Amino acid sequence: GAGVSQSPRYKVTKRGQDVALRCDPISGHVSLYWYRQALGQGPEFLTYFNYEAQQDKSGLPNDRFSAERPEGSISTLTIQRTEQRDSAMYRCASSPPGQGWEAFFGQGTRLTVV
Amino acid sequence: SQQGEEDPQALSIQEGENATMNCSYKTSINNLQWYRQNSGRGLVHLILIRSNEREKHSGRLRVTLDTSKKSSSLLITASRAADTASYFCATAVYGGGGADGLTFGKGTHLIIQP
């Protein structure tokens, strides 16, 4: 596709349920990033991949959060046993190979845990 | 944690005036990027300045970088109503093995009064 695509755009879930957020990066982009953005704040880094390899997951808040990119393209961010504090905008971005590129962001998934 | 700190947090000016936003950061960087976020929309990359550059222009945008002071500024000239948005600086620090995630500040909310 033309840009980074995230689905769903909105997700409302009950506390304790698991959710899976999907990101389809721009074709040919090697690096894929997940961020979380609270209202009125800047995006906060969660994790990133080069191809299928998860290079850094230091930003994941706890072990309820995990991410995968099994074929080096589409990625899934999974949150298990959701809590109200997980409510936020989850943003995915991708960038071309190499260093020094800007990140191309998707529209995000707004997660609300009730 | 967020490395960048934008200043001011909010800025309101008249259409046609220039808007200046500042960003300070804490660690050595490879490049610094500015992004815009319109209400309810995704993040859009505006400009990237590398650590060995001091100034960069793109249309009505001018970015400066002072690595000795660990600070950057974004100047928008001849502002328009459509420039109303939140503006974020983001720093990139590359370790070994590929692109790392961007570290964003909290943003400056710019309002252009017609």
Short mmCIF file of C-alpha atoms in Angstrom, two decimals:
data_model
loop_
_atom_site.label_atom_id
_atom_site.label_comp_id
_atom_site.label_asym_id
_atom_site.label_seq_id
_atom_site.Cartn_x
_atom_site.Cartn_y
_atom_site.Cartn_z
CA GLY A 1 0.00 0.00 0.00
CA ALA A 2 0.90 3.65 -0.19
CA GLY A 3 1.43 4.14 3.51
CA VAL A 4 1.69 2.36 6.83
CA SER A 5 -1.61 0.70 7.61
CA GLN A 6 -2.77 -0.12 11.12
CA SER A 7 -5.82 -2.06 12.19
CA PRO A 8 -8.12 -1.79 13.87
CA ARG A 9 -8.35 2.01 14.03
CA TYR A 10 -10.30 1.80 17.28
CA LYS A 11 -10.50 -1.01 19.81
CA VAL A 12 -12.55 -1.11 22.97
CA THR A 13 -11.91 -4.10 25.17
CA LYS A 14 -12.78 -5.23 28.64
CA ARG A 15 -10.14 -5.37 31.31
CA GLY A 16 -8.46 -8.74 31.37
CA GLN A 17 -8.95 -9.50 27.68
CA ASP A 18 -6.09 -9.93 25.23
CA VAL A 19 -5.78 -7.66 22.21
CA ALA A 20 -3.74 -7.86 19.01
CA LEU A 21 -2.87 -4.77 17.05
CA ARG A 22 -1.71 -5.08 13.47
CA CYS A 23 0.73 -3.03 11.43
CA ASP A 24 1.36 -3.35 7.70
CA PRO A 25 4.45 -1.28 6.83
CA ILE A 26 5.35 0.38 3.58
CA SER A 27 6.57 -2.20 1.09
CA GLY A 28 10.33 -2.52 1.16
CA HIS A 29 10.77 -0.86 4.53
CA VAL A 30 13.12 -2.94 6.60
CA SER A 31 12.67 -1.27 9.98
CA LEU A 32 9.39 -1.30 11.85
CA TYR A 33 8.70 0.49 15.13
CA TRP A 34 5.94 0.45 17.72
CA TYR A 35 5.19 3.49 19.85
CA ARG A 36 2.58 4.31 22.45
CA GLN A 37 1.21 7.82 22.82
CA ALA A 38 -0.76 9.05 25.78
CA LEU A 39 -3.02 12.07 25.41
CA GLY A 40 -1.01 15.29 25.38
CA GLN A 41 2.32 13.47 25.27
CA GLY A 42 4.82 12.56 22.60
CA PRO A 43 5.11 9.00 21.30
CA GLU A 44 6.99 6.63 23.58
CA PHE A 45 9.18 3.96 22.01
CA LEU A 46 8.12 0.36 22.67
CA THR A 47 10.07 -1.90 20.33
CA TYR A 48 11.52 -2.20 16.84
CA PHE A 49 12.38 -4.77 14.22
CA ASN A 50 14.86 -5.02 11.39
CA TYR A 51 13.34 -7.54 9.00
CA GLU A 52 11.94 -10.25 11.28
CA ALA A 53 14.46 -9.73 14.06
CA GLN A 54 13.35 -7.84 17.14
CA GLN A 55 16.32 -5.57 17.76
CA ASP A 56 15.19 -3.73 20.84
CA LYS A 57 12.25 -4.36 23.15
CA SER A 58 13.47 -2.28 26.04
CA GLY A 59 10.46 0.03 25.80
CA LEU A 60 7.85 -2.66 26.37
CA PRO A 61 6.32 -1.79 29.77
CA ASN A 62 6.08 -5.34 31.12
CA ASP A 63 5.79 -8.96 30.07
CA ARG A 64 2.12 -8.58 29.11
CA PHE A 65 3.34 -6.78 26.00
CA SER A 66 4.91 -8.67 23.11
CA ALA A 67 5.47 -8.11 19.42
CA GLU A 68 6.35 -10.20 16.43
CA ARG A 69 7.11 -9.79 12.77
CA PRO A 70 7.50 -13.40 11.61
CA GLU A 71 8.02 -12.79 7.88
CA GLY A 72 9.68 -9.42 8.05
CA SER A 73 6.62 -7.54 6.88
CA ILE A 74 3.39 -7.35 8.90
CA SER A 75 3.83 -6.98 12.65
CA THR A 76 1.50 -7.69 15.55
CA LEU A 77 1.65 -6.07 18.96
CA THR A 78 -0.13 -8.19 21.54
CA ILE A 79 -1.23 -7.05 24.97
CA GLN A 80 -2.33 -9.81 27.32
CA ARG A 81 -4.68 -9.36 30.26
CA THR A 82 -5.29 -5.71 29.42
CA GLU A 83 -5.51 -3.11 32.16
CA GLN A 84 -7.07 0.34 32.10
CA ARG A 85 -3.62 1.94 32.13
CA ASP A 86 -2.96 0.32 28.75
CA SER A 87 -5.46 2.70 27.17
CA ALA A 88 -3.58 4.85 24.66
CA MET A 89 -2.90 5.42 20.98
CA TYR A 90 -0.59 2.75 19.63
CA ARG A 91 1.41 3.88 16.62
CA CYS A 92 3.44 1.92 14.14
CA ALA A 93 6.11 3.38 11.89
CA SER A 94 8.43 2.00 9.25
CA SER A 95 11.55 3.26 7.53
CA PRO A 96 13.76 2.24 4.62
CA PRO A 97 16.97 0.26 5.07
CA GLY A 98 19.95 1.98 6.64
CA GLN A 99 20.37 4.73 9.13
CA GLY A 100 19.34 8.34 8.96
CA TRP A 101 15.82 7.94 7.54
CA GLU A 102 12.69 9.51 8.84
CA ALA A 103 9.93 7.30 10.19
CA PHE A 104 6.66 6.98 8.29
CA PHE A 105 3.79 6.63 10.73
CA GLY A 106 0.44 4.94 10.41
CA GLN A 107 -2.81 6.47 11.68
CA GLY A 108 -2.58 4.50 14.88
CA THR A 109 -4.91 2.27 16.87
CA ARG A 110 -6.84 3.91 19.68
CA LEU A 111 -7.12 1.32 22.45
CA THR A 112 -9.60 1.83 25.26
CA VAL A 113 -9.74 -0.66 28.11
CA VAL A 114 -12.95 -0.48 30.11
CA SER B 1 11.48 8.20 29.11
CA GLN B 2 11.44 11.19 26.77
CA GLN B 3 14.76 12.78 25.88
CA GLY B 4 13.53 15.90 24.17
CA GLU B 5 11.86 18.82 25.85
CA GLU B 6 10.04 21.28 23.64
CA ASP B 7 9.59 24.87 24.63
CA PRO B 8 7.09 26.44 24.80
CA GLN B 9 4.45 23.83 25.59
CA ALA B 10 1.86 25.97 23.83
CA LEU B 11 2.10 28.89 21.45
CA SER B 12 -0.64 31.07 19.96
CA ILE B 13 0.15 33.59 17.21
CA GLN B 14 -1.61 35.52 14.49
CA GLU B 15 -1.71 34.23 10.95
CA GLY B 16 1.22 35.58 8.99
CA GLU B 17 3.54 35.80 11.98
CA ASN B 18 6.56 33.57 12.48
CA ALA B 19 6.51 30.75 15.01
CA THR B 20 9.61 29.49 16.80
CA MET B 21 9.77 26.31 18.83
CA ASN B 22 12.77 25.00 20.72
CA CYS B 23 13.89 21.52 21.66
CA SER B 24 16.54 20.45 24.13
CA TYR B 25 17.90 16.94 24.51
CA LYS B 26 20.26 15.11 26.82
CA THR B 27 22.53 12.67 25.01
CA SER B 28 24.67 12.73 21.87
CA ILE B 29 22.64 12.10 18.76
CA ASN B 30 23.01 11.04 15.13
CA ASN B 31 20.19 13.22 13.88
CA LEU B 32 17.22 15.22 15.09
CA GLN B 33 13.85 15.24 13.38
CA TRP B 34 10.74 17.38 13.63
CA TYR B 35 7.24 15.96 13.22
CA ARG B 36 3.79 17.53 13.04
CA GLN B 37 0.60 16.03 14.39
CA ASN B 38 -2.74 17.54 13.48
CA SER B 39 -5.66 16.91 15.80
CA GLY B 40 -6.73 13.31 15.49
CA ARG B 41 -4.28 12.56 12.71
CA GLY B 42 -1.03 10.69 12.34
CA LEU B 43 2.48 12.01 12.73
CA VAL B 44 4.01 13.57 9.65
CA HIS B 45 7.73 14.00 9.20
CA LEU B 46 8.78 17.59 8.49
CA ILE B 47 12.55 17.78 8.42
CA LEU B 48 15.68 15.88 9.49
CA ILE B 49 18.95 17.52 10.48
CA ARG B 50 22.10 15.47 10.99
CA SER B 51 24.50 16.01 13.86
CA ASN B 52 27.13 17.51 11.55
CA GLU B 53 24.69 20.07 10.14
CA ARG B 54 23.89 23.40 11.74
CA GLU B 55 20.95 24.66 9.70
CA LYS B 56 18.48 23.27 7.22
CA HIS B 57 15.61 24.75 5.22
CA SER B 58 12.51 23.23 3.71
CA GLY B 59 9.93 25.61 2.28
CA ARG B 60 8.70 27.81 5.13
CA LEU B 61 10.57 25.70 7.69
CA ARG B 62 13.99 26.46 9.08
CA VAL B 63 15.70 24.18 11.56
CA THR B 64 18.88 24.86 13.49
CA LEU B 65 20.94 22.46 15.55
CA ASP B 66 23.50 23.32 18.22
CA THR B 67 25.11 20.10 19.39
CA SER B 68 27.26 21.91 21.96
CA LYS B 69 24.10 23.13 23.69
CA LYS B 70 22.12 20.01 22.79
CA SER B 71 19.34 22.12 21.38
CA SER B 72 17.40 22.68 18.18
CA SER B 73 14.87 25.21 16.98
CA LEU B 74 12.11 25.05 14.40
CA LEU B 75 11.03 28.27 12.73
CA ILE B 76 7.84 28.41 10.68
CA THR B 77 7.65 31.61 8.66
CA ALA B 78 4.49 33.32 7.43
CA SER B 79 2.25 31.01 9.46
CA ARG B 80 -1.08 29.79 8.12
CA ALA B 81 -4.18 28.46 9.84
CA ALA B 82 -3.30 25.01 8.50
CA ASP B 83 -0.09 25.08 10.56
CA THR B 84 -2.18 24.65 13.72
CA ALA B 85 -0.91 21.36 15.15
CA SER B 86 1.38 19.81 17.73
CA TYR B 87 5.04 19.79 16.81
CA PHE B 88 7.45 17.20 18.20
CA CYS B 89 11.20 16.93 18.05
CA ALA B 90 12.66 13.44 18.00
CA THR B 91 16.25 12.36 18.42
CA ALA B 92 17.91 9.36 16.83
CA VAL B 93 20.84 7.59 18.42
CA TYR B 94 22.17 4.60 16.55
CA GLY B 95 23.82 1.77 18.31
CA GLY B 96 25.41 -1.14 16.49
CA GLY B 97 23.28 -3.10 14.07
CA GLY B 98 20.81 -0.71 12.52
CA ALA B 99 18.33 2.05 13.21
CA ASP B 100 17.14 2.50 16.74
CA GLY B 101 13.87 4.03 17.75
CA LEU B 102 13.29 7.75 17.90
CA THR B 103 12.94 9.45 21.27
CA PHE B 104 10.23 12.11 21.19
CA GLY B 105 9.64 15.15 23.32
CA LYS B 106 6.28 16.15 24.72
CA GLY B 107 5.57 18.59 21.93
CA THR B 108 4.61 22.20 21.37
CA HIS B 109 0.96 22.88 20.61
CA LEU B 110 0.82 25.68 18.05
CA ILE B 111 -2.38 27.61 17.41
CA ILE B 112 -2.58 30.03 14.49
CA GLN B 113 -5.27 32.65 15.01
CA PRO B 114 -6.95 33.82 11.79
#
